[in-house]
CSV table of C-alpha atoms in Angstrom, one decimal:
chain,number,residue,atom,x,y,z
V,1,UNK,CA,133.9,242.7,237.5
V,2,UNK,CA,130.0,242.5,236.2
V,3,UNK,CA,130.5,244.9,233.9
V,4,UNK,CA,134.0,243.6,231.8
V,5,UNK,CA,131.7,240.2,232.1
V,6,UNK,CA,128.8,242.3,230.6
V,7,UNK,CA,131.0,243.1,228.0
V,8,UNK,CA,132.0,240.0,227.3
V,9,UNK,CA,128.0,238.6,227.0
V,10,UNK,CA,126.7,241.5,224.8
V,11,UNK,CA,128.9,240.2,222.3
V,12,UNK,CA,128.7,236.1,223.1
V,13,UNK,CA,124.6,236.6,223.3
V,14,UNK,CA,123.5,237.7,220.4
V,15,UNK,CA,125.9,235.3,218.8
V,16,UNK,CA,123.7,233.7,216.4
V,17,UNK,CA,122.4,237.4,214.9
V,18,UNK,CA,126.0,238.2,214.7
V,19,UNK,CA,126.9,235.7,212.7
V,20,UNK,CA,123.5,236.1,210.0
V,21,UNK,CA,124.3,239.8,209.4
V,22,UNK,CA,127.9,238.4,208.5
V,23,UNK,CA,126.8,235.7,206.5
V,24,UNK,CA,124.5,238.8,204.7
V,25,UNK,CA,127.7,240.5,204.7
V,26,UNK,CA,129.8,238.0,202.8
V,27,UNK,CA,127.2,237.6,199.8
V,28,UNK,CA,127.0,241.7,199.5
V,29,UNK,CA,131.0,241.2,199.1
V,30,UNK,CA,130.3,238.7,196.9
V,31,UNK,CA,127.7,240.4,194.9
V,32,UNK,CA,129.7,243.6,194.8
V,33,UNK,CA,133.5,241.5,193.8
V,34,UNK,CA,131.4,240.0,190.9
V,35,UNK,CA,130.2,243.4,189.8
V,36,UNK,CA,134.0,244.6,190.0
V,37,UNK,CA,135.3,241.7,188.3
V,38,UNK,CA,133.3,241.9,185.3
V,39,UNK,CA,133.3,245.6,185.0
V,40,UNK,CA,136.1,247.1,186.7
V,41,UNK,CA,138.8,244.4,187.3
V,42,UNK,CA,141.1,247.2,185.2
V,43,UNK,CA,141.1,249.0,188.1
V,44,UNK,CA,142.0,246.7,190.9
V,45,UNK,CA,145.9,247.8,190.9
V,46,UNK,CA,148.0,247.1,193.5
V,47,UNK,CA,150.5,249.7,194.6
V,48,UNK,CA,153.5,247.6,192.7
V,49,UNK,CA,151.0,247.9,189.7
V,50,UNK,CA,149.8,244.8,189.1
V,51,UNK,CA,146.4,243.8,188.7
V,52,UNK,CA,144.7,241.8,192.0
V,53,UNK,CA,141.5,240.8,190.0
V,54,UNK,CA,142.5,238.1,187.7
V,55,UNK,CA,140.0,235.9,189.0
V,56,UNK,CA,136.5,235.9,190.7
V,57,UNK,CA,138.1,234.6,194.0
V,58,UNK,CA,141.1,237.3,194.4
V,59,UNK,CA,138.6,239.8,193.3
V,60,UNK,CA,136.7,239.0,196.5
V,61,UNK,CA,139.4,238.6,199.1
V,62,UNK,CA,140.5,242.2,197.8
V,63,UNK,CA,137.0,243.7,198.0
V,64,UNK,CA,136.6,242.3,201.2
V,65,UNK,CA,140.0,242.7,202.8
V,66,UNK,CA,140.2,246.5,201.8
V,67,UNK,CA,136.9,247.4,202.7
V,68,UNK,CA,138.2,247.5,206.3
V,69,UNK,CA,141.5,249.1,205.4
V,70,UNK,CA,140.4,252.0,204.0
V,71,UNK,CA,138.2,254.8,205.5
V,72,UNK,CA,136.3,255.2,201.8
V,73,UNK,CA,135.2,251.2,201.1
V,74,UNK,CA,136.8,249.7,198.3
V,75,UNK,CA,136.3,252.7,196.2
V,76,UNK,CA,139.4,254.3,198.1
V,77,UNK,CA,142.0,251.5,196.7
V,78,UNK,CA,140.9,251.7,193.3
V,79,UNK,CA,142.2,253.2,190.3
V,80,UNK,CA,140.8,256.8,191.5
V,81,UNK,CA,138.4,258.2,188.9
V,82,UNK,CA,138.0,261.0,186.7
V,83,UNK,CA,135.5,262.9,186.9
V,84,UNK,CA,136.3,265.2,183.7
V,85,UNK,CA,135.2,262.2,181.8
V,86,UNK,CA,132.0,261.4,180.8
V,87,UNK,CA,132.1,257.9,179.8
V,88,UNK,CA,129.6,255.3,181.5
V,89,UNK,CA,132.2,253.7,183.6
V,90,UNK,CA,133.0,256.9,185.5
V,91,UNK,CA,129.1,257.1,186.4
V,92,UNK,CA,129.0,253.1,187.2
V,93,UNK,CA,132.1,253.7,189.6
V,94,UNK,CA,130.4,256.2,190.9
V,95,UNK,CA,127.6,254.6,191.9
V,96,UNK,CA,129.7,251.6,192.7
V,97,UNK,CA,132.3,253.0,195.3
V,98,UNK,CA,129.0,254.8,197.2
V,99,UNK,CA,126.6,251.7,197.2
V,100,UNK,CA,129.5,249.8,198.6
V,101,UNK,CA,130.5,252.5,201.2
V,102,UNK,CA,126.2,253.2,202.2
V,103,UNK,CA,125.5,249.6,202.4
V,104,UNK,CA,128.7,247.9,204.1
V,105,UNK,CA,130.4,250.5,205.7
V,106,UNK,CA,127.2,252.3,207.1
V,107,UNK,CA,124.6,250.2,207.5
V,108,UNK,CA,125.5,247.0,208.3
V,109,UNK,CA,128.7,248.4,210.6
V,110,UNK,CA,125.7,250.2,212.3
V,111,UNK,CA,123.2,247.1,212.5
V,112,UNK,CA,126.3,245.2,214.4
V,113,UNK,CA,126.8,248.0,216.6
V,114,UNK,CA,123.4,248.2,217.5
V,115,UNK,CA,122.6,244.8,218.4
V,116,UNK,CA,125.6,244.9,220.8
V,117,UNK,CA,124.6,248.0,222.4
V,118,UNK,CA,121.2,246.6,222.5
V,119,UNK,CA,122.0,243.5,224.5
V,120,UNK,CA,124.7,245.4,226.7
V,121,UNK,CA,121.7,247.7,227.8
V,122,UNK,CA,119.4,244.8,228.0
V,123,UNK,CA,122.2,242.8,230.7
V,124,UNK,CA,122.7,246.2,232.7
V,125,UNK,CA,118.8,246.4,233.3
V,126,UNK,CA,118.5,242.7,234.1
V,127,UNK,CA,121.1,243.3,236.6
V,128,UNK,CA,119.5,246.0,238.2
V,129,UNK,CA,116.4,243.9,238.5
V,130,UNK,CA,118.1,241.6,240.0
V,131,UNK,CA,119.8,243.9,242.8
V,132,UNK,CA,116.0,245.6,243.3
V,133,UNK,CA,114.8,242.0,243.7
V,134,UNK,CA,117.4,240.8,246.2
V,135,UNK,CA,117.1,244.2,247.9
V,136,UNK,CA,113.3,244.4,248.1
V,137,UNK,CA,112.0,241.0,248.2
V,138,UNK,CA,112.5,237.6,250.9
V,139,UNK,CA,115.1,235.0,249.1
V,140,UNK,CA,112.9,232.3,251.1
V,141,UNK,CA,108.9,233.3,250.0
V,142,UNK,CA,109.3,236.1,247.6
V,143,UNK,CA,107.3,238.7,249.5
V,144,UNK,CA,108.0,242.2,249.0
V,145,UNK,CA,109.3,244.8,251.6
V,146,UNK,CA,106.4,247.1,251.3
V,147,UNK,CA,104.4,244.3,252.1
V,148,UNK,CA,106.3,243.7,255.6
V,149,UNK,CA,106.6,246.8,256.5
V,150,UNK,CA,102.8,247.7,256.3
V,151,UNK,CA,101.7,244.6,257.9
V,152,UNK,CA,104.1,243.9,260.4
V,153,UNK,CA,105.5,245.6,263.5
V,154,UNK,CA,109.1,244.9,262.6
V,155,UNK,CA,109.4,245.3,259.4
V,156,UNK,CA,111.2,243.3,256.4
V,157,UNK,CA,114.8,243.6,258.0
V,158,UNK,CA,114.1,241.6,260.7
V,159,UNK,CA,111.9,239.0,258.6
V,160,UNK,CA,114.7,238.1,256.7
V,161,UNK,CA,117.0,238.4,259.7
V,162,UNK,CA,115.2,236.1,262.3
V,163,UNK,CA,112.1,234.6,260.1
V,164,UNK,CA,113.5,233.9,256.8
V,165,UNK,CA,117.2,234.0,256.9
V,166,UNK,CA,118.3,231.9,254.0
V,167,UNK,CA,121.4,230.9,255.8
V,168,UNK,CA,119.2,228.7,258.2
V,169,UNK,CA,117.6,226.9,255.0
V,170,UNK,CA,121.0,226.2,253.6
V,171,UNK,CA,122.2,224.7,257.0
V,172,UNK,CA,119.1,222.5,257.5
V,173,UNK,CA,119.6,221.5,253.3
V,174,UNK,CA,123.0,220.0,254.2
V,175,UNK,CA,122.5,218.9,257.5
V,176,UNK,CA,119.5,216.1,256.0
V,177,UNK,CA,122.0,216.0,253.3
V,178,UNK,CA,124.8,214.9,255.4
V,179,UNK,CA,122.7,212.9,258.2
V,180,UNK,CA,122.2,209.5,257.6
V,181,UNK,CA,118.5,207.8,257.0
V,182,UNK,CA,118.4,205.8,259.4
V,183,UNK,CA,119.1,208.5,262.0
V,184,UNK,CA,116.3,211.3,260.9
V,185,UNK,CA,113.4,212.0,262.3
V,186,UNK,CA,110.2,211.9,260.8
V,187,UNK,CA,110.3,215.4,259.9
V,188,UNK,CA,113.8,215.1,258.6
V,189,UNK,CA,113.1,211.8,256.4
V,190,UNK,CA,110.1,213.9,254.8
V,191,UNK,CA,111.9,217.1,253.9
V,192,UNK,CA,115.1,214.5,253.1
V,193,UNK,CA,112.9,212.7,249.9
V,194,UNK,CA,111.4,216.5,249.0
V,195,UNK,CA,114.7,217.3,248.4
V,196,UNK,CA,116.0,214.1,246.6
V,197,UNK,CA,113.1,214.3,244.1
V,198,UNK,CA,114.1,218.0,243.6
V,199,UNK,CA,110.6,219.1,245.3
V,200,UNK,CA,110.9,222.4,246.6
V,201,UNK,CA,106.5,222.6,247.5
V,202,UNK,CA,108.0,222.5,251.0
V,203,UNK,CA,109.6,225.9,250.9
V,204,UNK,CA,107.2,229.0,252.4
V,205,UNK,CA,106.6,230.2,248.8
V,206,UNK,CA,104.2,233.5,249.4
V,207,UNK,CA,103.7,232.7,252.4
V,208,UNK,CA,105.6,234.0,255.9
V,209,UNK,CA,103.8,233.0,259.5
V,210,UNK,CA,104.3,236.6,261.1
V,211,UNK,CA,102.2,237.9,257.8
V,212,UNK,CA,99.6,234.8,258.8
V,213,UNK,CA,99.8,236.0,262.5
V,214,UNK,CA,99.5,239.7,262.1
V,215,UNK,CA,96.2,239.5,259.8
V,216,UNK,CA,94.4,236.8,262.1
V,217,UNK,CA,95.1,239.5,264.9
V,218,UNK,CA,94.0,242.3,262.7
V,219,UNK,CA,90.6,240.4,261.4
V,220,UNK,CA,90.1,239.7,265.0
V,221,UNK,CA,90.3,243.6,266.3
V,222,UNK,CA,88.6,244.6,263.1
V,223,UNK,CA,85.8,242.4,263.8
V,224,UNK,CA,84.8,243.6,266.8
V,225,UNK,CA,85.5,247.6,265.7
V,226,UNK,CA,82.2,246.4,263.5
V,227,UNK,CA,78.8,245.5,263.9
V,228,UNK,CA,75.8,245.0,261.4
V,229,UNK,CA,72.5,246.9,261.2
V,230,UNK,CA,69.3,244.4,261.1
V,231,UNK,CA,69.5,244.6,257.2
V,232,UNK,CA,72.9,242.5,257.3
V,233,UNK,CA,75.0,246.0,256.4
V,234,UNK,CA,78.0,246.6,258.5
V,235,UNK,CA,78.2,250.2,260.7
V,236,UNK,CA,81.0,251.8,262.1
V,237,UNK,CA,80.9,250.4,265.5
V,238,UNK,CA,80.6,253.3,268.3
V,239,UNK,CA,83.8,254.0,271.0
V,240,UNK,CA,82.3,252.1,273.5
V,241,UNK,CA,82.6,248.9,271.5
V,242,UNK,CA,86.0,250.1,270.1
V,243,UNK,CA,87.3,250.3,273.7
V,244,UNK,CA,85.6,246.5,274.7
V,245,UNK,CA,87.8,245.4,271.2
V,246,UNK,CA,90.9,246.7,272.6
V,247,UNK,CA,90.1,245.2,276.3
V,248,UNK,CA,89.5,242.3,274.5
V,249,UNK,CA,92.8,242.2,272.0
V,250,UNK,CA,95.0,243.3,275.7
V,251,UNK,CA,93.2,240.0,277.7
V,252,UNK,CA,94.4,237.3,274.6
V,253,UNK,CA,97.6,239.0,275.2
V,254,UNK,CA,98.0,238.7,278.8
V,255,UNK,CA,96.1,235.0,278.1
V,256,UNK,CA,98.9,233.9,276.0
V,257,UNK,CA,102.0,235.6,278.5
V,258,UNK,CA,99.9,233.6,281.6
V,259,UNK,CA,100.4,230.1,279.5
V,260,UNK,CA,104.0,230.7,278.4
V,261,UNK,CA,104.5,231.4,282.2
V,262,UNK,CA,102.7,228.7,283.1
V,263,UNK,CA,104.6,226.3,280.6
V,264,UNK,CA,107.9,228.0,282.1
V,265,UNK,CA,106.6,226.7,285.7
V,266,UNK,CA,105.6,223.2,284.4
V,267,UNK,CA,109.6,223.2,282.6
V,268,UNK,CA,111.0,223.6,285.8
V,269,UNK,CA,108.8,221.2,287.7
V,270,UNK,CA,109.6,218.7,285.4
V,271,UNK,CA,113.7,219.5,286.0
V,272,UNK,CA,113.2,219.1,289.8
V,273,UNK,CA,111.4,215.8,289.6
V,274,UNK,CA,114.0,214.6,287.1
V,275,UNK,CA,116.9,215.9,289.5
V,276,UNK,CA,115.5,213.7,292.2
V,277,UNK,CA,114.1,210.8,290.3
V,278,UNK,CA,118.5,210.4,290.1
V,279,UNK,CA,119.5,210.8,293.4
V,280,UNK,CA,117.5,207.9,294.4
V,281,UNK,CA,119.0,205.5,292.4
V,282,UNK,CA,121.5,203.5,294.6
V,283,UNK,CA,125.1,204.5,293.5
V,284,UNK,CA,124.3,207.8,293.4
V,285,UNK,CA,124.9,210.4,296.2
V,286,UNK,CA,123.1,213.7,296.7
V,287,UNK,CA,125.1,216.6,296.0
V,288,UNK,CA,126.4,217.7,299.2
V,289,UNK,CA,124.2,221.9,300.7
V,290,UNK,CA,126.0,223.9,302.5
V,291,UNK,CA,126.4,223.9,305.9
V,292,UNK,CA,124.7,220.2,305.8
V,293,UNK,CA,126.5,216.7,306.1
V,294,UNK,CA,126.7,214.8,303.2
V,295,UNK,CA,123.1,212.4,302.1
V,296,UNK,CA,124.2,208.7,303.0
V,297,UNK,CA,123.9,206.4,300.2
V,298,UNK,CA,120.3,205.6,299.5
């Protein structure tokens, strides 16, 4: 659950500023117990009437302990005061149980509240960053979507479906992993050390082939939409040359399906001449056609 675990680190990260505006808490306790106890330790009564002030340290643990138990500060548990008098310790507790309820009970309270709904904010953005960057942008070379999507025919989906899955990466990481040395390639023995020296310069870092592919193709059909002027400027090329680009772009198209066919052709070829290279090795008999008698043995 990420946000009971939010919870839980808005209060463990600002752990160190939690524990200065305590330590500024204490000493106003203090500051405020030693006030009491040298000019109101009278009225620190306890319920069974006896005095909790007889010393500087009880003083304390009373000021501090009943701050929190008592919805008006300290002033609330002691001796309440009368305010028909006129003598200067009704004004002093006056000022005393109000200081002590402003400062502590207000403030501070408020400061700690603050800095906890401060960081809590802060861990809910940086996990929305997080699902906008994993959402928008490759795992592998950190492009954006936009990016794909206005450069590319296909789009980001399908770069980091077929191009970048990181799935791939992680199977190729534990296959060298797992492989032994003397058994990789030289490929494998390079990548192998990148990754034993905790070099990751082999990754695709801003960089994707289909991005490298699409703008040599676009500079390409760009280039010929233009033309210069005989002062070196470039003009809009007319439609005749636009339509000699585009026969141009269609015959390295049909130039690069005529080499994969004829690759596909030379595959085969290759098959065939394998296929009979081993039935003429003695020991081995031709695989019987039908409606022929078997090959005798060569």
């Amino acid at each position: 659950y990420q946000e009971l675990r939010n919870v839980i680190r808005a209060v463990a990260r600002p752990a160190k500023t939690l524990l200065l505006i305590l330590a500024i808490f204490l000493c106003i306790v203090y500051v405020f117990a030693l006030v009491g106890f040298y000019w109101f330790a009278s009225d620190f009564v306890a319920p069974n009437g006896e005095n909790v002030c007889q010393t500087l340290m009880m003083c304390m643990a009373v000021v501090f302990d009943q701050a929190f138990k008592n919805d008006g500060g300290v002033g609330a548990y002691l001796v309440p005061i009368d305010y028909g008098a006129t003598s200067g310790h009704t004004f002093v507790r006056y000022f005393y149980d109000n200081f002590f309820n402003a400062i502590l009970m207000v403030i501070l309270l408020n400061i700690i509240l603050g800095v906890i709904i401060d960081t809590f904010a802060e861990l809910r953005e940086e996990n929305q960053f997080k699902e906008e960057d994993i959402r928008n942008k490759c795992f592998i070379c950190n492009i954006d979507r936009y990016t794909f999507d206005r450069k590319t025919a296909k789009g980001f989906a399908n770069h980091i479906q077929e191009d970048h899955l990181m799935w791939h990466y992680l199977f190729l990481i534990t296959y060298l992993r797992k492989k032994p040395a003397t058994e990789q390639s030289g490929i494998e023995s390079y990548l192998a050390s990148k990754l034993r020296n905790k070099d990751m310069t082999w990754f695709p870092l801003h960089r994707a082939m289909i991005l490298d592919h699409d703008e040599h193709v676009s500079k390409i059909y760009d280039g010929a939409e233009q033309e210069t002027d005989g002062n070196g400027s470039i003009v809009v090329s007319s439609s005749t040359n636009q339509t000699a680009a585009t026969a141009g772009f269609t015959k390295v198209l049909d130039s690069l399906e005529s080499l994969h066919k004829v690759t596909a052709s030379l595959e085969k070829r290759i098959a065939q001449l394998e296929l009979s290279r081993q039935s003429s090795v003695p020991g081995n008999i031709t695989p019987r056609q039908p409606g022929r008698s078997p090959s005798p043995v060569s």
